[in-house]
PDB file of C-alpha atoms and ligand atoms in Angstrom:
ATOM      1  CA  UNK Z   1      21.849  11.743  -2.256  1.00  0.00           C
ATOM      2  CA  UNK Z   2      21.776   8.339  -4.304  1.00  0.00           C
ATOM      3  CA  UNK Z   3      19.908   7.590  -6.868  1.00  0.00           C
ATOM      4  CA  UNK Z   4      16.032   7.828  -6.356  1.00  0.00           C
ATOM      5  CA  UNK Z   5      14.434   4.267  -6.275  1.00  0.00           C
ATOM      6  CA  UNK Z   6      11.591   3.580  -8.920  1.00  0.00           C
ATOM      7  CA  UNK Z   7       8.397   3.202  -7.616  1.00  0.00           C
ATOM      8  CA  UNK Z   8       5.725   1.569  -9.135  1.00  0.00           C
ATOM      9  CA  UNK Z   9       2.031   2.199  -7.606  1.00  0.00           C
ATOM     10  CA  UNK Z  10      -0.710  -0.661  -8.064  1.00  0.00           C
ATOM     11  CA  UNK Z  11      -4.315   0.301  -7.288  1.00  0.00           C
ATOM     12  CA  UNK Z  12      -7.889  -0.821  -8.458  1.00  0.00           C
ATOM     13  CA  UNK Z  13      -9.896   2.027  -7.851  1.00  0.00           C
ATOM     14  CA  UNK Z  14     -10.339   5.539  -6.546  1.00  0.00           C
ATOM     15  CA  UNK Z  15      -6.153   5.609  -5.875  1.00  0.00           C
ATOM     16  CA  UNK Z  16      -6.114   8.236  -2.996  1.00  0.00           C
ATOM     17  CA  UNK Z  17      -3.245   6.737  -1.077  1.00  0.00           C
ATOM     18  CA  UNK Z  18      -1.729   7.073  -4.723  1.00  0.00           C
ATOM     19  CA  UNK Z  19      -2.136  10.612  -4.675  1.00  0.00           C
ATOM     20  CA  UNK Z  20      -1.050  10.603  -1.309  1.00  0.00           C
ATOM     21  CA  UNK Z  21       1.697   9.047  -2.460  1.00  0.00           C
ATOM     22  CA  UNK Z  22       2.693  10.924  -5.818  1.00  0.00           C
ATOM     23  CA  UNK Z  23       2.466  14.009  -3.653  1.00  0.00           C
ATOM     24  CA  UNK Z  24       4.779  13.085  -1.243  1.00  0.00           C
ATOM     25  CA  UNK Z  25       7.314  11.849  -3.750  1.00  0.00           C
ATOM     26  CA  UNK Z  26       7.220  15.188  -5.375  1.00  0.00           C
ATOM     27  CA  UNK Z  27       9.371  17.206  -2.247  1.00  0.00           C
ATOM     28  CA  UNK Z  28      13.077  16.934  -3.943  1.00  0.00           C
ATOM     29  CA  UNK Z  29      14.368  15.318  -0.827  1.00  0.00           C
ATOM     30  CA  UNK Z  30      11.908  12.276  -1.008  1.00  0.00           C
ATOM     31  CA  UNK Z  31      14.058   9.127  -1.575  1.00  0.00           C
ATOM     32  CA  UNK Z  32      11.875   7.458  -4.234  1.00  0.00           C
ATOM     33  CA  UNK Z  33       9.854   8.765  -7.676  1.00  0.00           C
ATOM     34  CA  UNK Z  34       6.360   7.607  -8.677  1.00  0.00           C
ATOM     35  CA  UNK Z  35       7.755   6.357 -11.906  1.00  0.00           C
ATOM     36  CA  UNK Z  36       4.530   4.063 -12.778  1.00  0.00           C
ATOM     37  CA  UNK Z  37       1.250   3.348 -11.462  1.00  0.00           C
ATOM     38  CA  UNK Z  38      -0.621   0.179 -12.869  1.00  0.00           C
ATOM     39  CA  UNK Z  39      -4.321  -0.555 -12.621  1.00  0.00           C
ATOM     40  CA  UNK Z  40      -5.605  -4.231 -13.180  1.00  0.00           C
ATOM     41  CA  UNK Z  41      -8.802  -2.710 -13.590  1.00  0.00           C
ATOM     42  CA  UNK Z  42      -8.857  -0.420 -16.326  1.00  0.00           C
ATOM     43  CA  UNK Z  43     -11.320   1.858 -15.760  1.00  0.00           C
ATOM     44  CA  UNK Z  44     -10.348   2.380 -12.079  1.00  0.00           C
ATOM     45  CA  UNK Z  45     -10.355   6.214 -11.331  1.00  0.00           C
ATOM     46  CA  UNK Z  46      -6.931   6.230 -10.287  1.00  0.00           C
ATOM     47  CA  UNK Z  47      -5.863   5.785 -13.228  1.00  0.00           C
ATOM     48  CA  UNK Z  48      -6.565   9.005 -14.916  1.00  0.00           C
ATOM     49  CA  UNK Z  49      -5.277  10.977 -11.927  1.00  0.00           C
ATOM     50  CA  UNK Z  50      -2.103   9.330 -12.114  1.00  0.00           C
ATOM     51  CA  UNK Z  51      -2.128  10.185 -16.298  1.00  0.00           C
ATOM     52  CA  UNK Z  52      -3.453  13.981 -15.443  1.00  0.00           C
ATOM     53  CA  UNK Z  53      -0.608  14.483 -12.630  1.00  0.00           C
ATOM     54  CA  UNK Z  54       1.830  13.423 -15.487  1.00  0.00           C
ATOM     55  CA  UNK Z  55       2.964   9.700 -14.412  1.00  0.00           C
ATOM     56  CA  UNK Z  56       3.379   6.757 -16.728  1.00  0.00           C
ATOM     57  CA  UNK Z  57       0.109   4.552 -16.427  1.00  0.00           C
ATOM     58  CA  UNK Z  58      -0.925   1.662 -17.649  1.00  0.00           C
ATOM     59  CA  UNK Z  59      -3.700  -1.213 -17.350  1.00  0.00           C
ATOM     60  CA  UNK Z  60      -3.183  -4.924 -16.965  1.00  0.00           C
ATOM     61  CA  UNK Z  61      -6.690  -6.286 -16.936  1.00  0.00           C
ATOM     62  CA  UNK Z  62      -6.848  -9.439 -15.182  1.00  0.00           C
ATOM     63  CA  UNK Z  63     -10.308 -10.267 -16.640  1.00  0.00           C
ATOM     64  CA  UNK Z  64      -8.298 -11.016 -20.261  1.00  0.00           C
ATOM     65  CA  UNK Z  65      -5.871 -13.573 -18.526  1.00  0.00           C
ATOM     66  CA  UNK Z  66      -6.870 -16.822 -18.118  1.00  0.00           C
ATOM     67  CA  UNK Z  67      -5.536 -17.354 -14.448  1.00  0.00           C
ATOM     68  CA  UNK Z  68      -3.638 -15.058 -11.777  1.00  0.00           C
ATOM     69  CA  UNK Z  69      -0.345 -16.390 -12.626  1.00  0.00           C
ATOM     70  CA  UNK Z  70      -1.024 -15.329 -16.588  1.00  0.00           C
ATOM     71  CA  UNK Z  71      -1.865 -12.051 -15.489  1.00  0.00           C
ATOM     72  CA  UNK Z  72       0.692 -11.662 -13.041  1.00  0.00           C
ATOM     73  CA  UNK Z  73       3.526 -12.455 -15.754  1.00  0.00           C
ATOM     74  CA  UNK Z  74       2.096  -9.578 -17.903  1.00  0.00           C
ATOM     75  CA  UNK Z  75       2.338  -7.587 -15.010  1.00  0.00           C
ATOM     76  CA  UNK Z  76       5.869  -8.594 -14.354  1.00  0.00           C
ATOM     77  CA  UNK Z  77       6.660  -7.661 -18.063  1.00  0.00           C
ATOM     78  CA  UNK Z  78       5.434  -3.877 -17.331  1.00  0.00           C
ATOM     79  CA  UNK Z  79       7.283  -3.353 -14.233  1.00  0.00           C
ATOM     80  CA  UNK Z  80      10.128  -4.763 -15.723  1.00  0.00           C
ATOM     81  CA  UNK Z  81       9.956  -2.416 -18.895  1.00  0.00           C
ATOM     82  CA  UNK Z  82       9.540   0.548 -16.812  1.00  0.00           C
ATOM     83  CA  UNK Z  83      12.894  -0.557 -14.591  1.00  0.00           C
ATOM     84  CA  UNK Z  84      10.654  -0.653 -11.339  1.00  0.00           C
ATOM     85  CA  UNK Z  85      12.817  -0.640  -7.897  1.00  0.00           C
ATOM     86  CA  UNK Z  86       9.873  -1.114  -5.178  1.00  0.00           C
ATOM     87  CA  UNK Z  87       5.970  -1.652  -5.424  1.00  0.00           C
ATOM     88  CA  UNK Z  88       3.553  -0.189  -3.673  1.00  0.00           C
ATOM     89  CA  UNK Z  89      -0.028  -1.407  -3.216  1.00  0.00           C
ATOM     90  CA  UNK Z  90      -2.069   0.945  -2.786  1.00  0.00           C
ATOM     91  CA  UNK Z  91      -6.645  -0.269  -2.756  1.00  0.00           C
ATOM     92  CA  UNK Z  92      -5.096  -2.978  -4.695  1.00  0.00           C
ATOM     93  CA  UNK Z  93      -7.747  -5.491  -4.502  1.00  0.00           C
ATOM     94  CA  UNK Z  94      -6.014  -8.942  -6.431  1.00  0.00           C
ATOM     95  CA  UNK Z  95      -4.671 -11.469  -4.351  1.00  0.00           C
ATOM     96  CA  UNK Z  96      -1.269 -11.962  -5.235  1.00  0.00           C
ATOM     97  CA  UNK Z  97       0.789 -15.630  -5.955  1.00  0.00           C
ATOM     98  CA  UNK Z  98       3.970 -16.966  -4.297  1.00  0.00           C
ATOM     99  CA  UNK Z  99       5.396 -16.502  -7.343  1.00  0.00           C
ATOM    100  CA  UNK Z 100       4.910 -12.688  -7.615  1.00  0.00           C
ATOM    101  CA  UNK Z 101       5.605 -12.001  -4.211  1.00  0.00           C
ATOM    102  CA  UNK Z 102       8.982 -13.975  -4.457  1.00  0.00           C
ATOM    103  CA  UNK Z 103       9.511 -11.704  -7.147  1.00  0.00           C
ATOM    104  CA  UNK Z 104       9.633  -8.798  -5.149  1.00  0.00           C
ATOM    105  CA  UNK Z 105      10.346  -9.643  -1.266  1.00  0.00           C
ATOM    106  CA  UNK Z 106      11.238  -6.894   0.702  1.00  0.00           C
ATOM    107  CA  UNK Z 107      10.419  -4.693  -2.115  1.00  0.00           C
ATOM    108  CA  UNK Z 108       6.663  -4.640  -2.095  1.00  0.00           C
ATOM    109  CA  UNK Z 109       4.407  -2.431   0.116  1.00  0.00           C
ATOM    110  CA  UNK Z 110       0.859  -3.098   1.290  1.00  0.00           C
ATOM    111  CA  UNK Z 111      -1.387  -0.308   3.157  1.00  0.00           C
ATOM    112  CA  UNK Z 112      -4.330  -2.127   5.434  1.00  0.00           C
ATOM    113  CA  UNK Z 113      -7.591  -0.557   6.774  1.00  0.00           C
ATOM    114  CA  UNK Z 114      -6.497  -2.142  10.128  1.00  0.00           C
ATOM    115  CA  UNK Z 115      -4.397  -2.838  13.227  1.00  0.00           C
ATOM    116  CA  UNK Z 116      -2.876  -5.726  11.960  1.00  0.00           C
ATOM    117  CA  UNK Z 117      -2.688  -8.084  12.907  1.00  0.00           C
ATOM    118  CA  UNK Z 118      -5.809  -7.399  13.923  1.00  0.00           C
ATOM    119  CA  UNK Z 119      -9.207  -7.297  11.208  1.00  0.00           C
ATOM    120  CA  UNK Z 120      -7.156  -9.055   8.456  1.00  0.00           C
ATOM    121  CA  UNK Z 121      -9.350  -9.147   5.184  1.00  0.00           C
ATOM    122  CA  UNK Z 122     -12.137  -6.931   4.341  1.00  0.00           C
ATOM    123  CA  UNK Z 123     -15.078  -4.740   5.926  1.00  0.00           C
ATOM    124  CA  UNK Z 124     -12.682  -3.744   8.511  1.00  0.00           C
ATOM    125  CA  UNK Z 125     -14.030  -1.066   9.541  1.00  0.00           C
ATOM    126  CA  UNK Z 126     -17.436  -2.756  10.320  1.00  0.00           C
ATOM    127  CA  UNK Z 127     -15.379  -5.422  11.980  1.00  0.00           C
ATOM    128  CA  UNK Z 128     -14.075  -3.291  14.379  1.00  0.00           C
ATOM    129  CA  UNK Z 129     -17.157  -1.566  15.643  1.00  0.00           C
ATOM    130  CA  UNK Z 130     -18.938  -4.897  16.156  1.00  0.00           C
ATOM    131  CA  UNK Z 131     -16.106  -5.878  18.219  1.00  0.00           C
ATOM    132  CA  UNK Z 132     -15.964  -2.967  20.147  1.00  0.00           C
ATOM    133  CA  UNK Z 133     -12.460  -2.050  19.515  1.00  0.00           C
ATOM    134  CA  UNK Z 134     -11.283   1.421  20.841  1.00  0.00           C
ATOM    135  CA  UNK Z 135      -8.117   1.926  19.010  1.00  0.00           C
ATOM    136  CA  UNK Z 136      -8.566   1.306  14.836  1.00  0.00           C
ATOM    137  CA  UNK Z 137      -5.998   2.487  12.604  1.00  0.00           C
ATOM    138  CA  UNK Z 138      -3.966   1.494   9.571  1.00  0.00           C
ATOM    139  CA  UNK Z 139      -0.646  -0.345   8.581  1.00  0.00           C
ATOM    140  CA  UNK Z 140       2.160  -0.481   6.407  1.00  0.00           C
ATOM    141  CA  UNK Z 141       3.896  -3.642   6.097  1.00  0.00           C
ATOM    142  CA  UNK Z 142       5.955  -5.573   3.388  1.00  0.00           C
ATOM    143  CA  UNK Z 143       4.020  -7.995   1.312  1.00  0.00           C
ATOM    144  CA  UNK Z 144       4.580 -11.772   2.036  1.00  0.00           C
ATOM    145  CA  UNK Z 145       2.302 -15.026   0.949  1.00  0.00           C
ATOM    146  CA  UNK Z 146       0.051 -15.340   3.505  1.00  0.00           C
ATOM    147  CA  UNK Z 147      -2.578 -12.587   3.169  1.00  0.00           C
ATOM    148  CA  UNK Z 148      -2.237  -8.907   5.158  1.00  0.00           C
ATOM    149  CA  UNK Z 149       0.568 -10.491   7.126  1.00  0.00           C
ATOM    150  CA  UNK Z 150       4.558  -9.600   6.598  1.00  0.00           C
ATOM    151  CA  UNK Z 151       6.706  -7.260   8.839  1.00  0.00           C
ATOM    152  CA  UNK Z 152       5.086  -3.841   9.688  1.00  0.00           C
ATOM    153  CA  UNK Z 153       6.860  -0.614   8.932  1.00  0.00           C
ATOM    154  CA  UNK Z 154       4.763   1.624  10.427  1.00  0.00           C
ATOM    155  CA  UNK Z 155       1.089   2.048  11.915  1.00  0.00           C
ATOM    156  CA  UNK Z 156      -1.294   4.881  12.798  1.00  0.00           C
ATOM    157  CA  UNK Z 157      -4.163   4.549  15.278  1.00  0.00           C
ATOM    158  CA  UNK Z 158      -7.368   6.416  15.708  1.00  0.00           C
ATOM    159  CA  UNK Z 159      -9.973   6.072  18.288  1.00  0.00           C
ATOM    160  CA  UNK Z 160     -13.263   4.889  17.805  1.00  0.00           C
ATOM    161  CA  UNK Z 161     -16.033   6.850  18.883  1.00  0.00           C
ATOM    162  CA  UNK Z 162     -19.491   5.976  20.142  1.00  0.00           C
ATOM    163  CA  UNK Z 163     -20.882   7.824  17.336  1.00  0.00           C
ATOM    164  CA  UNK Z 164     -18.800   6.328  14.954  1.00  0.00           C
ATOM    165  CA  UNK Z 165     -20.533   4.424  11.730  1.00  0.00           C
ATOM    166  CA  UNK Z 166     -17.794   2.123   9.431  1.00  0.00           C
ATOM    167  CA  UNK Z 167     -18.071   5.221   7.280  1.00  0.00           C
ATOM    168  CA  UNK Z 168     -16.984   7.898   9.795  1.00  0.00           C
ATOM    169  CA  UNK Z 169     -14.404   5.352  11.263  1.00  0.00           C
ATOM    170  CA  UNK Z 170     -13.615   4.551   7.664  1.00  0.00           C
ATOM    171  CA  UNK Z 171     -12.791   8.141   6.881  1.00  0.00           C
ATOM    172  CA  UNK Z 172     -10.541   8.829   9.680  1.00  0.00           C
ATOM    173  CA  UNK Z 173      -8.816   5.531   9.103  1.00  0.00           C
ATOM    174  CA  UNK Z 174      -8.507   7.020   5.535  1.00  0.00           C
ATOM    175  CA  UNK Z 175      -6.850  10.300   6.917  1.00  0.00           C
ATOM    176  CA  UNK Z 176      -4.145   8.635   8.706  1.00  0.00           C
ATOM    177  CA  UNK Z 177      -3.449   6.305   5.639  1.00  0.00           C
ATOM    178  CA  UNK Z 178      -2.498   9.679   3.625  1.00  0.00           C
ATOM    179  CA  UNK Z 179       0.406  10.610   5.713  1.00  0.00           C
ATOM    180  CA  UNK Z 180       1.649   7.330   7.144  1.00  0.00           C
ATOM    181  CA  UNK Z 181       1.844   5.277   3.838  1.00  0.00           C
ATOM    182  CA  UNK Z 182       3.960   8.352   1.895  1.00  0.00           C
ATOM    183  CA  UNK Z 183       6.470   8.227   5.647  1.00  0.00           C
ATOM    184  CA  UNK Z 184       6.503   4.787   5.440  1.00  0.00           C
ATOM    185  CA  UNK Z 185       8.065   4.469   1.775  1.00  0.00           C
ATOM    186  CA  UNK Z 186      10.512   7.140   2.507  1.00  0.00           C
ATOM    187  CA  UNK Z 187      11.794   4.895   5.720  1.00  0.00           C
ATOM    188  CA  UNK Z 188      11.770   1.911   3.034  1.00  0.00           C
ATOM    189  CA  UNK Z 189      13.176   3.744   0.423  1.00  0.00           C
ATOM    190  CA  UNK Z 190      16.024   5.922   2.161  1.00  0.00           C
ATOM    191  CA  UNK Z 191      17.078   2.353   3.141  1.00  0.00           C
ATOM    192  CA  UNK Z 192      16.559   3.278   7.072  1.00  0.00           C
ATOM    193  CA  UNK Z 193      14.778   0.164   8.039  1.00  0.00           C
ATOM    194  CA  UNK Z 194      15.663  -3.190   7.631  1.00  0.00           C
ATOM    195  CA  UNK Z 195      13.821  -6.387   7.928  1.00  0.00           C
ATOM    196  CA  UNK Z 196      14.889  -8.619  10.557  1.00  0.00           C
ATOM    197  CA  UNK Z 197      12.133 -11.940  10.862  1.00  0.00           C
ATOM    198  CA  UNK Z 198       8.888 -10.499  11.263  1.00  0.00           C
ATOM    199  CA  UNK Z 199      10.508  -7.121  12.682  1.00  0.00           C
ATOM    200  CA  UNK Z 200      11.273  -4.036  10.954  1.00  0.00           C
ATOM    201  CA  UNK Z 201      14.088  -2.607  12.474  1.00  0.00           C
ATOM    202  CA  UNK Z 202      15.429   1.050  12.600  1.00  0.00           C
ATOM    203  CA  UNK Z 203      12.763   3.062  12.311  1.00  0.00           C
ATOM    204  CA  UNK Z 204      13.075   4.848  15.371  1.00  0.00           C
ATOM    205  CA  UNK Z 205      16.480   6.657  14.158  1.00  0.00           C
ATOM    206  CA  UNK Z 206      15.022   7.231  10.605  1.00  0.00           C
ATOM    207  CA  UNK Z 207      13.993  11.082   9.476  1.00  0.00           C
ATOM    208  CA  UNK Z 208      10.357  10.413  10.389  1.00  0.00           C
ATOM    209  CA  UNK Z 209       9.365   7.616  13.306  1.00  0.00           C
ATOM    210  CA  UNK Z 210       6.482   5.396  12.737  1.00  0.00           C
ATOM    211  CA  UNK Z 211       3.926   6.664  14.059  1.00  0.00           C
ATOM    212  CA  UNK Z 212       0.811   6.422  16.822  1.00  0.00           C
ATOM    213  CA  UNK Z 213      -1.421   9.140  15.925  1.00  0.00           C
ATOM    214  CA  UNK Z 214      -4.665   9.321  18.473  1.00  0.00           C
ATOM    215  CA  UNK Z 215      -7.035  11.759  16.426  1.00  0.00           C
ATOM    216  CA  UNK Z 216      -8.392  14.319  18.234  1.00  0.00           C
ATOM    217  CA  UNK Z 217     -11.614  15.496  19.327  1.00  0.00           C
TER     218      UNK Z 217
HETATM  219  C1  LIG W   1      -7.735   2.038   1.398  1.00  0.00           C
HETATM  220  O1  LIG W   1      -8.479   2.281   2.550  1.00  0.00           O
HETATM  221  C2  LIG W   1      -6.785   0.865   1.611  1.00  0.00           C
HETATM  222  O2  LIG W   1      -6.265   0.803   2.901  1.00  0.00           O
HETATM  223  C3  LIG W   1      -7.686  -0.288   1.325  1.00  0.00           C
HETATM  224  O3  LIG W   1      -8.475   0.105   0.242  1.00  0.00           O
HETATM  225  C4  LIG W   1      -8.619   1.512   0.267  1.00  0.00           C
HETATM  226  C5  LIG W   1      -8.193   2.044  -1.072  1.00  0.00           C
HETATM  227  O4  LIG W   1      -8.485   3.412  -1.176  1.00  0.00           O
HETATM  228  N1  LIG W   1      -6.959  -1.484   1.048  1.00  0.00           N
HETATM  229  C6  LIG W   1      -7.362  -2.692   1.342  1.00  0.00           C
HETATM  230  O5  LIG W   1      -8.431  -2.923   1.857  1.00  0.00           O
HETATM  231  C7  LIG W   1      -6.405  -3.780   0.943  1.00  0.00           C
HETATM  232  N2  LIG W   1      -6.842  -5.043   1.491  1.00  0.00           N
HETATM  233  P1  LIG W   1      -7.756   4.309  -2.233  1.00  0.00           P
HETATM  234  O6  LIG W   1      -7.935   3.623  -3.606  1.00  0.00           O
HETATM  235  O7  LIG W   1      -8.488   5.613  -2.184  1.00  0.00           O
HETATM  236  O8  LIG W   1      -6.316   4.419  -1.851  1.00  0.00           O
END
Protein backbone atom coordinates (compact mmCIF):
# COMPACT_ATOMS: atom_id res chain seq x y z
CA UNK A 1 0.00 0.00 0.00
CA UNK A 2 1.57 3.63 -0.34
CA UNK A 3 2.29 5.73 2.05
CA UNK A 4 -0.65 6.79 4.41
CA UNK A 5 -1.69 10.49 3.75
CA UNK A 6 -1.55 12.92 6.86
CA UNK A 7 -4.62 14.04 8.02
CA UNK A 8 -5.20 16.90 9.91
CA UNK A 9 -8.80 17.25 11.74
CA UNK A 10 -10.19 20.91 12.47
CA UNK A 11 -13.17 21.15 14.84
CA UNK A 12 -14.61 23.79 17.36
CA UNK A 13 -16.45 21.83 19.65
CA UNK A 14 -17.80 18.51 20.82
CA UNK A 15 -15.56 16.72 17.70
CA UNK A 16 -17.76 13.54 17.21
CA UNK A 17 -17.28 13.25 13.49
CA UNK A 18 -13.55 13.47 14.80
CA UNK A 19 -13.93 10.48 16.69
CA UNK A 20 -15.75 9.10 13.99
CA UNK A 21 -13.04 9.81 12.13
CA UNK A 22 -9.90 8.77 14.33
CA UNK A 23 -11.75 5.49 14.65
CA UNK A 24 -12.02 4.76 11.27
CA UNK A 25 -8.44 5.66 10.50
CA UNK A 26 -7.35 3.22 13.09
CA UNK A 27 -8.33 -0.27 10.77
CA UNK A 28 -4.61 -0.88 9.20
CA UNK A 29 -6.08 -0.84 5.76
CA UNK A 30 -7.49 2.80 6.06
CA UNK A 31 -5.58 4.96 3.51
CA UNK A 32 -4.98 8.01 5.73
CA UNK A 33 -3.74 8.61 9.70
CA UNK A 34 -5.26 11.20 12.05
CA UNK A 35 -1.89 12.74 12.44
CA UNK A 36 -3.30 16.20 14.01
CA UNK A 37 -6.43 17.65 15.06
CA UNK A 38 -6.53 21.54 15.64
CA UNK A 39 -9.14 23.47 17.58
CA UNK A 40 -9.48 27.35 17.04
CA UNK A 41 -11.31 27.30 20.10
CA UNK A 42 -9.33 26.10 22.82
CA UNK A 43 -11.43 24.82 25.17
CA UNK A 44 -13.57 22.92 22.61
CA UNK A 45 -14.23 19.32 23.97
CA UNK A 46 -12.76 17.75 21.10
CA UNK A 47 -9.83 18.61 21.92
CA UNK A 48 -9.10 16.52 24.89
CA UNK A 49 -10.54 13.43 23.20
CA UNK A 50 -8.28 13.78 20.45
CA UNK A 51 -5.16 14.26 23.33
CA UNK A 52 -6.76 11.14 25.48
CA UNK A 53 -7.02 8.83 22.18
CA UNK A 54 -3.24 9.72 21.77
CA UNK A 55 -3.22 12.28 18.64
CA UNK A 56 -1.14 15.40 18.35
CA UNK A 57 -3.47 18.46 19.30
CA UNK A 58 -3.17 21.75 19.35
CA UNK A 59 -5.15 25.21 19.65
CA UNK A 60 -5.02 28.19 17.35
CA UNK A 61 -7.32 30.67 19.00
CA UNK A 62 -8.67 32.99 16.60
CA UNK A 63 -9.83 35.42 19.35
CA UNK A 64 -5.77 36.41 19.80
CA UNK A 65 -5.42 37.27 15.99
CA UNK A 66 -6.31 40.39 14.88
CA UNK A 67 -8.19 39.29 11.59
CA UNK A 68 -9.00 35.79 9.85
CA UNK A 69 -6.17 36.01 7.55
CA UNK A 70 -3.65 36.48 10.83
CA UNK A 71 -5.11 33.57 12.27
CA UNK A 72 -5.28 31.57 9.33
CA UNK A 73 -1.35 32.03 8.69
CA UNK A 74 -0.74 30.65 12.24
CA UNK A 75 -2.80 27.95 11.31
CA UNK A 76 -0.95 27.36 8.13
CA UNK A 77 2.34 27.33 10.23
CA UNK A 78 0.90 24.22 12.38
CA UNK A 79 -0.23 22.17 9.58
CA UNK A 80 2.80 22.82 7.92
CA UNK A 81 5.02 21.74 11.01
CA UNK A 82 3.11 18.66 11.44
CA UNK A 83 3.67 17.76 7.40
CA UNK A 84 -0.25 17.71 6.92
CA UNK A 85 -1.42 15.90 3.47
CA UNK A 86 -5.39 16.59 3.59
CA UNK A 87 -7.76 18.57 6.05
CA UNK A 88 -10.70 17.65 7.30
CA UNK A 89 -13.37 19.90 8.82
CA UNK A 90 -15.09 18.44 11.01
CA UNK A 91 -18.10 21.17 13.44
CA UNK A 92 -15.56 23.57 12.29
CA UNK A 93 -17.39 26.70 12.75
CA UNK A 94 -14.73 29.68 11.12
CA UNK A 95 -15.35 30.81 7.83
CA UNK A 96 -12.44 30.27 5.88
CA UNK A 97 -10.46 32.96 3.23
CA UNK A 98 -9.59 32.50 -0.46
CA UNK A 99 -6.37 32.46 0.61
CA UNK A 100 -6.57 29.35 2.87
CA UNK A 101 -8.69 27.49 0.73
CA UNK A 102 -6.24 28.07 -2.27
CA UNK A 103 -3.91 26.66 0.03
CA UNK A 104 -5.40 23.46 0.13
CA UNK A 105 -7.84 22.81 -3.02
CA UNK A 106 -8.79 19.48 -3.48
CA UNK A 107 -7.26 18.66 -0.25
CA UNK A 108 -9.75 19.98 2.24
CA UNK A 109 -12.94 18.20 3.45
CA UNK A 110 -16.15 19.74 4.79
CA UNK A 111 -19.09 17.55 6.47
CA UNK A 112 -22.70 19.57 6.22
CA UNK A 113 -25.89 18.98 8.31
CA UNK A 114 -27.66 19.00 4.87
CA UNK A 115 -28.60 17.93 1.34
CA UNK A 116 -26.58 20.30 -0.27
CA UNK A 117 -27.12 22.04 -2.06
CA UNK A 118 -29.95 22.27 -0.28
CA UNK A 119 -30.14 24.22 3.61
CA UNK A 120 -26.68 25.83 3.05
CA UNK A 121 -25.66 27.68 6.38
CA UNK A 122 -26.91 26.99 9.75
CA UNK A 123 -30.08 25.66 11.78
CA UNK A 124 -30.48 23.15 9.15
CA UNK A 125 -32.20 20.97 10.68
CA UNK A 126 -34.99 23.48 11.68
CA UNK A 127 -34.82 24.60 8.09
CA UNK A 128 -35.82 21.53 6.82
CA UNK A 129 -38.84 20.77 8.91
CA UNK A 130 -40.32 24.21 8.22
CA UNK A 131 -39.99 23.44 4.68
CA UNK A 132 -41.41 20.25 4.82
CA UNK A 133 -38.65 18.34 3.31
CA UNK A 134 -38.95 14.46 3.38
CA UNK A 135 -35.50 13.39 2.61
CA UNK A 136 -32.64 15.32 5.07
CA UNK A 137 -29.30 14.00 5.25
CA UNK A 138 -25.66 15.02 5.24
CA UNK A 139 -22.69 15.72 2.77
CA UNK A 140 -19.20 15.46 2.14
CA UNK A 141 -17.76 17.70 -0.30
CA UNK A 142 -14.32 19.45 -0.97
CA UNK A 143 -13.98 22.91 0.40
CA UNK A 144 -14.07 25.83 -2.17
CA UNK A 145 -14.68 29.85 -1.55
CA UNK A 146 -18.07 30.20 -1.72
CA UNK A 147 -19.61 28.83 1.50
CA UNK A 148 -20.97 24.87 1.83
CA UNK A 149 -20.57 24.67 -1.92
CA UNK A 150 -17.57 22.58 -3.82
CA UNK A 151 -17.89 19.07 -5.46
CA UNK A 152 -19.67 16.39 -3.29
CA UNK A 153 -18.01 13.11 -2.51
CA UNK A 154 -20.56 11.46 -0.96
CA UNK A 155 -24.11 12.00 0.78
CA UNK A 156 -26.40 10.11 3.16
CA UNK A 157 -30.15 10.72 3.43
CA UNK A 158 -32.62 10.12 6.16
CA UNK A 159 -36.27 10.62 6.20
CA UNK A 160 -38.05 13.01 8.10
CA UNK A 161 -40.72 11.97 10.20
CA UNK A 162 -43.93 13.64 11.33
CA UNK A 163 -42.77 13.34 14.76
CA UNK A 164 -39.57 14.60 14.10
CA UNK A 165 -38.24 17.86 16.25
CA UNK A 166 -34.66 19.56 14.72
CA UNK A 167 -33.29 17.56 17.62
CA UNK A 168 -34.53 14.06 16.67
CA UNK A 169 -33.88 14.93 12.92
CA UNK A 170 -30.64 16.41 14.14
CA UNK A 171 -29.58 13.17 15.74
CA UNK A 172 -30.23 10.91 12.93
CA UNK A 173 -28.58 13.37 10.59
CA UNK A 174 -25.73 12.98 13.19
CA UNK A 175 -25.75 9.08 12.82
CA UNK A 176 -25.28 9.03 9.21
CA UNK A 177 -22.46 11.74 9.46
CA UNK A 178 -20.40 9.00 11.60
CA UNK A 179 -20.08 6.50 8.90
CA UNK A 180 -20.27 8.53 5.70
CA UNK A 181 -17.60 11.24 6.56
CA UNK A 182 -14.82 8.32 7.75
CA UNK A 183 -15.99 6.41 3.83
CA UNK A 184 -15.73 9.50 2.32
CA UNK A 185 -11.94 10.28 3.30
CA UNK A 186 -10.94 6.81 2.51
CA UNK A 187 -12.47 7.39 -1.28
CA UNK A 188 -10.39 10.82 -1.08
CA UNK A 189 -7.54 9.45 0.39
CA UNK A 190 -7.03 5.98 -1.49
CA UNK A 191 -6.99 8.46 -4.43
CA UNK A 192 -10.31 6.68 -5.97
CA UNK A 193 -12.15 9.79 -6.83
CA UNK A 194 -11.18 12.55 -8.74
CA UNK A 195 -12.55 15.96 -9.20
CA UNK A 196 -13.77 16.77 -12.50
CA UNK A 197 -15.74 20.62 -12.42
CA UNK A 198 -18.21 20.42 -9.84
CA UNK A 199 -18.29 16.43 -10.16
CA UNK A 200 -16.55 13.93 -8.21
CA UNK A 201 -15.88 11.19 -10.29
CA UNK A 202 -15.17 7.43 -9.53
CA UNK A 203 -16.75 6.72 -6.66
CA UNK A 204 -18.89 4.13 -7.83
CA UNK A 205 -15.78 1.64 -8.51
CA UNK A 206 -14.07 2.71 -5.19
CA UNK A 207 -13.99 0.01 -2.05
CA UNK A 208 -17.05 1.67 -0.50
CA UNK A 209 -19.84 3.64 -2.88
CA UNK A 210 -21.26 6.83 -1.68
CA UNK A 211 -23.96 6.25 -0.19
CA UNK A 212 -28.08 6.80 0.12
CA UNK A 213 -28.94 5.47 3.40
CA UNK A 214 -32.99 5.75 4.12
CA UNK A 215 -33.06 5.07 8.02
CA UNK A 216 -35.37 2.77 9.05
CA UNK A 217 -38.34 2.59 11.08
C1 LIG B 1 -21.99 18.32 12.79
O1 LIG B 1 -23.36 18.04 12.71
C2 LIG B 1 -21.50 18.94 11.49
O2 LIG B 1 -22.13 18.43 10.36
C3 LIG B 1 -21.86 20.38 11.71
O3 LIG B 1 -21.57 20.63 13.05
C4 LIG B 1 -21.71 19.44 13.79
C5 LIG B 1 -20.44 19.20 14.55
O4 LIG B 1 -20.58 18.13 15.44
N1 LIG B 1 -21.14 21.25 10.83
C6 LIG B 1 -21.60 22.37 10.36
O5 LIG B 1 -22.69 22.82 10.65
C7 LIG B 1 -20.65 23.10 9.45
N2 LIG B 1 -21.32 24.22 8.83
P1 LIG B 1 -19.32 17.38 16.00
O6 LIG B 1 -18.39 18.46 16.61
O7 LIG B 1 -19.87 16.49 17.07
O8 LIG B 1 -18.67 16.65 14.88
Amino acid sequence: MSRRLRVAILISGRGSNMDALIEAARAPDFPAEIALVVSNRPEAAGLAKAKAAGIAVAAVDHKIYAGREEFERSLQIVLETHAIDLLCLAGFMRLLTPWFIGQWRERMLNIHPALLPAFRGLHTHERALAEGVKIHGCTVHFVVPEMDEGPIVAQAAVDVRDSDTPQTLAARVLEQEHLLYPRALRLVASGAVSVVGNRVLGAASAPEPALIVPSSG
